[in-house]
CSV table of N, CA, C and O in Angstrom, one decimal:
chain,number,residue,atom,x,y,z
A,1,MET,N,0.7,-1.2,0.0
A,1,MET,CA,-0.2,0.0,0.0
A,1,MET,C,0.7,1.3,0.0
A,1,MET,O,1.9,1.3,0.6
A,2,SER,N,0.4,2.2,-0.6
A,2,SER,CA,1.2,3.5,-0.7
A,2,SER,C,0.3,4.5,-0.2
A,2,SER,O,-1.0,4.7,-0.7
A,3,VAL,N,0.7,5.4,0.3
A,3,VAL,CA,0.4,6.6,0.8
A,3,VAL,C,0.6,8.0,0.0
A,3,VAL,O,2.2,7.9,-0.1
A,4,VAL,N,-0.2,8.6,-0.3
A,4,VAL,CA,0.4,9.9,-1.1
A,4,VAL,C,0.0,11.1,-0.3
A,4,VAL,O,-0.9,11.3,0.3
A,5,ILE,N,1.2,11.7,0.1
A,5,ILE,CA,1.1,13.0,0.9
A,5,ILE,C,1.1,14.1,-0.3
A,5,ILE,O,1.8,14.4,-0.8
A,6,PRO,N,-0.1,15.3,-0.2
A,6,PRO,CA,-0.2,16.1,-1.2
A,6,PRO,C,1.4,17.1,-0.9
A,6,PRO,O,1.5,17.4,0.3
A,7,ASP,N,1.6,17.9,-1.8
A,7,ASP,CA,3.0,18.6,-1.8
A,7,ASP,C,2.6,19.9,-1.0
A,7,ASP,O,3.2,20.5,0.0
A,8,GLU,N,1.3,20.1,-1.0
A,8,GLU,CA,1.0,21.5,-0.2
A,8,GLU,C,0.9,21.1,1.5
A,8,GLU,O,1.4,21.9,2.2
A,9,ILE,N,0.7,19.8,1.7
A,9,ILE,CA,0.9,19.4,3.1
A,9,ILE,C,2.3,19.6,3.5
A,9,ILE,O,2.7,19.8,4.3
A,10,LEU,N,3.1,18.9,2.5
A,10,LEU,CA,4.9,18.9,2.8
A,10,LEU,C,5.1,19.9,3.0
A,10,LEU,O,6.0,20.2,4.0
A,11,GLN,N,4.7,21.2,1.9
A,11,GLN,CA,4.9,22.6,2.1
A,11,GLN,C,4.8,23.2,3.4
A,11,GLN,O,5.5,23.8,4.4
A,12,ALA,N,3.5,22.7,4.0
A,12,ALA,CA,3.1,23.4,5.4
A,12,ALA,C,3.5,23.0,6.5
A,12,ALA,O,3.9,23.4,7.2
A,13,SER,N,4.2,21.7,6.4
A,13,SER,CA,4.9,21.2,7.4
A,13,SER,C,6.2,21.6,7.5
A,13,SER,O,6.8,21.5,8.7
A,14,GLN,N,6.4,22.1,6.4
A,14,GLN,CA,8.3,22.7,6.6
A,14,GLN,C,9.1,21.6,6.5
A,14,GLN,O,10.1,21.5,7.0
A,15,LEU,N,8.7,20.3,6.2
A,15,LEU,CA,9.6,19.2,6.0
A,15,LEU,C,9.8,18.5,4.7
A,15,LEU,O,8.9,18.6,4.1
A,16,SER,N,11.0,18.0,4.7
A,16,SER,CA,11.3,17.1,3.4
A,16,SER,C,10.5,15.9,3.6
A,16,SER,O,10.1,15.5,4.5
A,17,PRO,N,10.6,15.1,2.5
A,17,PRO,CA,9.7,13.8,2.5
A,17,PRO,C,10.3,12.9,3.4
A,17,PRO,O,9.6,12.1,4.0
A,18,SER,N,11.6,12.9,3.5
A,18,SER,CA,12.5,11.8,4.3
A,18,SER,C,11.9,12.4,5.8
A,18,SER,O,11.9,11.5,6.6
A,19,GLU,N,12.0,13.4,6.2
A,19,GLU,CA,11.6,14.1,7.6
A,19,GLU,C,10.3,13.9,8.0
A,19,GLU,O,9.9,13.7,9.1
A,20,PHE,N,9.4,13.8,6.7
A,20,PHE,CA,8.1,13.7,7.3
A,20,PHE,C,7.6,12.3,7.7
A,20,PHE,O,7.3,11.8,8.8
A,21,ARG,N,8.5,11.2,6.8
A,21,ARG,CA,8.3,9.8,7.1
A,21,ARG,C,9.0,9.7,8.8
A,21,ARG,O,8.4,8.9,9.4
A,22,GLN,N,9.9,10.4,8.7
A,22,GLN,CA,10.5,10.1,10.1
A,22,GLN,C,9.8,10.7,11.3
A,22,GLN,O,9.3,9.8,12.4
A,23,GLU,N,9.2,11.5,11.1
A,23,GLU,CA,8.3,12.3,11.8
A,23,GLU,C,6.9,11.3,12.4
A,23,GLU,O,6.6,10.9,13.6
A,24,ILE,N,6.4,10.9,11.3
A,24,ILE,CA,5.4,9.7,11.4
A,24,ILE,C,5.7,8.7,11.9
A,24,ILE,O,4.9,8.0,13.0
A,25,ALA,N,6.9,8.0,11.7
A,25,ALA,CA,7.6,6.9,12.4
A,25,ALA,C,7.7,7.3,13.7
A,25,ALA,O,7.3,6.1,14.7
A,26,LEU,N,8.2,8.2,14.2
A,26,LEU,CA,8.2,8.6,15.6
A,26,LEU,C,7.1,8.5,16.6
A,26,LEU,O,7.3,7.8,17.5
A,27,TYR,N,6.5,9.2,15.6
A,27,TYR,CA,4.7,9.3,16.6
A,27,TYR,C,4.4,7.8,16.7
A,27,TYR,O,3.8,7.6,17.7
A,28,LEU,N,4.6,7.3,15.7
A,28,LEU,CA,3.8,5.7,15.7
A,28,LEU,C,4.5,5.0,16.6
A,28,LEU,O,3.9,4.2,17.7
A,29,PHE,N,5.8,4.9,16.8
A,29,PHE,CA,6.5,4.1,17.8
A,29,PHE,C,6.1,4.6,19.3
A,29,PHE,O,5.8,3.9,19.8
A,30,GLN,N,6.2,6.1,19.2
A,30,GLN,CA,6.0,6.7,20.8
A,30,GLN,C,4.6,6.3,21.4
A,30,GLN,O,4.4,6.0,22.6
A,31,THR,N,3.7,6.2,20.4
A,31,THR,CA,2.2,5.9,20.8
A,31,THR,C,2.0,4.1,20.8
A,31,THR,O,1.0,3.9,21.4
A,32,GLY,N,3.1,3.6,20.5
A,32,GLY,CA,3.1,2.1,20.7
A,32,GLY,C,2.3,1.5,19.7
A,32,GLY,O,1.8,0.4,19.7
A,33,ARG,N,2.1,2.3,18.4
A,33,ARG,CA,1.2,1.6,17.2
A,33,ARG,C,2.2,0.7,16.5
A,33,ARG,O,1.8,-0.1,15.5
A,34,LEU,N,3.7,1.1,16.5
A,34,LEU,CA,4.7,0.5,15.8
A,34,LEU,C,5.6,0.2,16.6
A,34,LEU,O,6.3,0.7,17.5
A,35,THR,N,6.3,-1.3,16.3
A,35,THR,CA,7.5,-1.6,17.1
A,35,THR,C,8.5,-1.0,16.5
A,35,THR,O,8.7,0.0,15.7
A,36,LEU,N,9.8,-1.1,17.3
A,36,LEU,CA,11.0,-0.2,16.6
A,36,LEU,C,11.5,-0.8,15.1
A,36,LEU,O,11.7,0.2,14.7
A,37,GLY,N,11.1,-2.1,15.1
A,37,GLY,CA,11.6,-2.5,13.7
A,37,GLY,C,11.0,-2.0,12.4
A,37,GLY,O,11.3,-1.3,11.5
A,38,TYR,N,9.5,-1.9,12.9
A,38,TYR,CA,8.9,-1.3,11.9
A,38,TYR,C,8.6,0.3,11.8
A,38,TYR,O,8.8,0.8,10.8
A,39,ALA,N,8.8,0.9,12.8
A,39,ALA,CA,9.1,2.4,12.8
A,39,ALA,C,10.3,2.7,11.8
A,39,ALA,O,10.7,3.6,10.9
A,40,SER,N,11.3,1.9,12.1
A,40,SER,CA,12.8,2.1,11.5
A,40,SER,C,12.6,1.9,9.7
A,40,SER,O,13.0,2.8,9.3
A,41,ARG,N,11.7,0.9,9.8
A,41,ARG,CA,11.6,0.6,8.2
A,41,ARG,C,10.4,1.9,7.5
A,41,ARG,O,11.0,2.3,6.5
A,42,LEU,N,9.6,2.4,8.5
A,42,LEU,CA,8.8,3.6,7.7
A,42,LEU,C,9.6,4.6,7.8
A,42,LEU,O,9.5,5.5,6.7
A,43,ALA,N,10.5,4.9,8.7
A,43,ALA,CA,11.3,6.1,8.5
A,43,ALA,C,12.2,5.9,7.6
A,43,ALA,O,13.1,6.9,7.1
A,44,ASP,N,12.7,4.6,6.9
A,44,ASP,CA,13.4,4.5,5.9
A,44,ASP,C,15.0,4.8,6.1
A,44,ASP,O,15.7,5.2,5.4
A,45,ILE,N,15.6,4.3,7.7
A,45,ILE,CA,16.6,4.4,8.2
A,45,ILE,C,17.1,3.3,8.9
A,45,ILE,O,16.2,2.4,9.2
A,46,PRO,N,18.3,3.0,8.9
A,46,PRO,CA,18.7,1.8,9.8
A,46,PRO,C,18.4,1.7,11.0
A,46,PRO,O,18.2,2.7,11.7
A,47,LEU,N,18.4,0.8,11.7
A,47,LEU,CA,17.7,0.5,13.2
A,47,LEU,C,18.6,1.2,14.0
A,47,LEU,O,17.8,2.0,14.9
A,48,ASN,N,19.9,1.5,13.9
A,48,ASN,CA,20.6,2.2,14.8
A,48,ASN,C,20.6,3.5,14.6
A,48,ASN,O,20.1,4.5,15.8
A,49,ALA,N,20.3,4.1,13.8
A,49,ALA,CA,19.9,5.3,13.3
A,49,ALA,C,18.6,5.8,14.0
A,49,ALA,O,18.4,6.8,14.2
A,50,PHE,N,17.6,4.9,14.0
A,50,PHE,CA,16.4,5.4,14.3
A,50,PHE,C,16.5,5.2,15.9
A,50,PHE,O,15.8,6.3,16.4
A,51,ARG,N,16.9,4.6,16.5
A,51,ARG,CA,17.6,4.5,17.9
A,51,ARG,C,18.2,5.8,18.2
A,51,ARG,O,17.8,6.5,19.3
A,52,GLN,N,19.2,6.3,17.5
A,52,GLN,CA,19.7,7.7,17.9
A,52,GLN,C,18.7,8.7,17.7
A,52,GLN,O,19.0,9.5,18.6
A,53,LEU,N,17.9,8.5,16.8
A,53,LEU,CA,16.9,9.6,16.4
A,53,LEU,C,16.0,9.4,17.9
A,53,LEU,O,15.7,10.8,18.4
A,54,LEU,N,15.9,8.5,18.3
A,54,LEU,CA,14.8,8.4,19.5
A,54,LEU,C,15.7,9.0,20.6
A,54,LEU,O,15.0,9.8,21.5
A,55,LYS,N,16.8,8.6,20.8
A,55,LYS,CA,17.6,9.2,21.9
A,55,LYS,C,17.6,10.7,21.7
A,55,LYS,O,17.5,11.6,22.7
A,56,GLN,N,17.8,11.3,20.8
A,56,GLN,CA,18.1,12.7,20.3
A,56,GLN,C,16.6,13.7,20.9
A,56,GLN,O,16.6,14.4,21.4
A,57,ARG,N,15.4,12.8,20.7
A,57,ARG,CA,14.1,13.6,21.1
A,57,ARG,C,13.7,12.9,22.2
A,57,ARG,O,12.6,13.2,22.9
A,58,ASN,N,14.5,12.5,22.9
A,58,ASN,CA,14.2,12.1,24.4
A,58,ASN,C,12.9,11.3,24.4
A,58,ASN,O,12.3,11.1,25.4
A,59,ILE,N,12.9,10.1,23.6
A,59,ILE,CA,11.6,9.2,23.6
A,59,ILE,C,12.1,8.1,23.9
A,59,ILE,O,13.3,7.4,23.2
A,60,PRO,N,11.7,7.4,25.1
A,60,PRO,CA,12.1,6.2,25.6
A,60,PRO,C,12.0,5.1,24.6
A,60,PRO,O,11.4,5.0,23.8
A,61,LEU,N,13.2,3.9,24.8
A,61,LEU,CA,13.2,3.0,23.8
A,61,LEU,C,12.2,1.8,24.1
A,61,LEU,O,11.4,1.2,23.4
A,62,TYR,N,11.9,1.8,25.6
A,62,TYR,CA,11.0,0.9,26.0
A,62,TYR,C,9.9,1.7,27.1
A,62,TYR,O,10.3,2.8,27.8
A,63,SER,N,8.9,1.5,27.2
A,63,SER,CA,7.9,1.6,27.9
A,63,SER,C,7.5,1.0,29.2
A,63,SER,O,7.5,-0.3,29.1
A,64,TYR,N,7.8,1.5,30.5
A,64,TYR,CA,7.4,0.7,31.6
A,64,TYR,C,6.5,1.3,32.4
A,64,TYR,O,7.1,2.7,33.1
A,65,ASP,N,5.4,0.9,32.8
A,65,ASP,CA,4.4,1.6,33.6
A,65,ASP,C,4.1,1.0,35.0
A,65,ASP,O,4.9,0.0,35.2
A,66,VAL,N,3.4,1.4,35.4
A,66,VAL,CA,2.8,1.0,36.7
A,66,VAL,C,2.4,-0.4,36.9
A,66,VAL,O,3.0,-1.2,37.7
A,67,GLU,N,1.8,-1.0,35.7
A,67,GLU,CA,1.4,-2.3,35.9
A,67,GLU,C,2.7,-3.0,35.8
A,67,GLU,O,2.9,-4.1,36.4
A,68,ASP,N,3.7,-2.6,34.8
A,68,ASP,CA,4.9,-3.5,34.8
A,68,ASP,C,5.6,-3.7,36.4
A,68,ASP,O,6.4,-4.4,36.8
A,69,PHE,N,5.6,-2.4,36.9
A,69,PHE,CA,6.3,-2.2,38.1
A,69,PHE,C,5.6,-3.4,39.3
A,69,PHE,O,6.3,-4.0,40.2
A,70,GLU,N,4.2,-3.0,39.4
A,70,GLU,CA,3.5,-4.0,40.0
A,70,GLU,C,3.8,-5.4,39.9
A,70,GLU,O,3.8,-6.4,40.6
A,71,LEU,N,3.7,-6.0,38.6
A,71,LEU,CA,4.1,-7.2,38.3
A,71,LEU,C,5.7,-7.6,38.6
A,71,LEU,O,5.8,-8.7,39.4
A,72,ASP,N,6.6,-7.0,38.7
A,72,ASP,CA,8.0,-6.9,38.9
A,72,ASP,C,7.8,-7.2,40.6
A,72,ASP,O,8.6,-8.2,41.1
A,73,LEU,N,7.1,-6.4,41.4
A,73,LEU,CA,7.3,-6.4,42.8
A,73,LEU,C,6.5,-7.9,43.2
A,73,LEU,O,6.9,-8.8,44.1
A,74,LYS,N,5.4,-8.0,42.0
A,74,LYS,CA,4.6,-9.4,42.9
A,74,LYS,C,5.8,-10.8,42.7
A,74,LYS,O,5.9,-11.4,43.5
A,75,ASN,N,6.4,-10.5,41.4
A,75,ASN,CA,7.4,-11.9,41.1
A,75,ASN,C,8.6,-11.7,42.1
A,75,ASN,O,9.0,-12.6,42.6
A,76,LEU,N,8.9,-10.7,42.5
A,76,LEU,CA,10.0,-10.5,43.3
A,76,LEU,C,9.9,-10.8,44.8
A,76,LEU,O,10.4,-11.8,45.3
A,77,HIS,N,8.4,-11.0,45.4
A,77,HIS,CA,8.2,-11.3,46.4
A,77,HIS,C,7.8,-13.0,46.3
A,77,HIS,O,8.2,-13.6,47.3
A,78,GLU,N,7.5,-13.2,45.2
A,78,GLU,CA,7.2,-14.6,45.2
A,78,GLU,C,8.7,-15.5,45.0
A,78,GLU,O,8.7,-16.8,45.5
A,79,LEU,N,9.8,-14.8,44.6
A,79,LEU,CA,10.9,-15.4,44.7
A,79,LEU,C,11.7,-15.1,46.0
A,79,LEU,O,12.7,-15.8,46.0
A,80,GLY,N,11.0,-14.5,46.8
A,80,GLY,CA,11.8,-14.2,48.0
A,80,GLY,C,12.8,-13.2,48.3
A,80,GLY,O,13.4,-13.3,48.9
A,81,ARG,N,12.6,-12.2,47.1
A,81,ARG,CA,13.8,-11.4,47.3
A,81,ARG,C,13.4,-10.0,47.7
A,81,ARG,O,14.2,-9.4,47.8
A,82,LEU,N,12.0,-9.6,47.9
A,82,LEU,CA,11.9,-8.6,49.2
A,82,LEU,C,11.0,-9.2,50.2
A,82,LEU,O,10.4,-9.9,50.5
């Protein structure tokens, strides 16, 4: 599937086509809609370069929420480590 972005939208965004792709990939990764690999492919840049882009934008590579923390605490208790 191909997506066509009208030139007027690209001009309004003041981004090049490759920058536009990167912005979309960053957003979809950050919101959890794409994995790191797919976002890198969408951005059309190597995986390590995409990781660097995430680092530059202060976008975490992994999401660790309260549920993850609670599960870790439960597991540590079950293992007798807490």
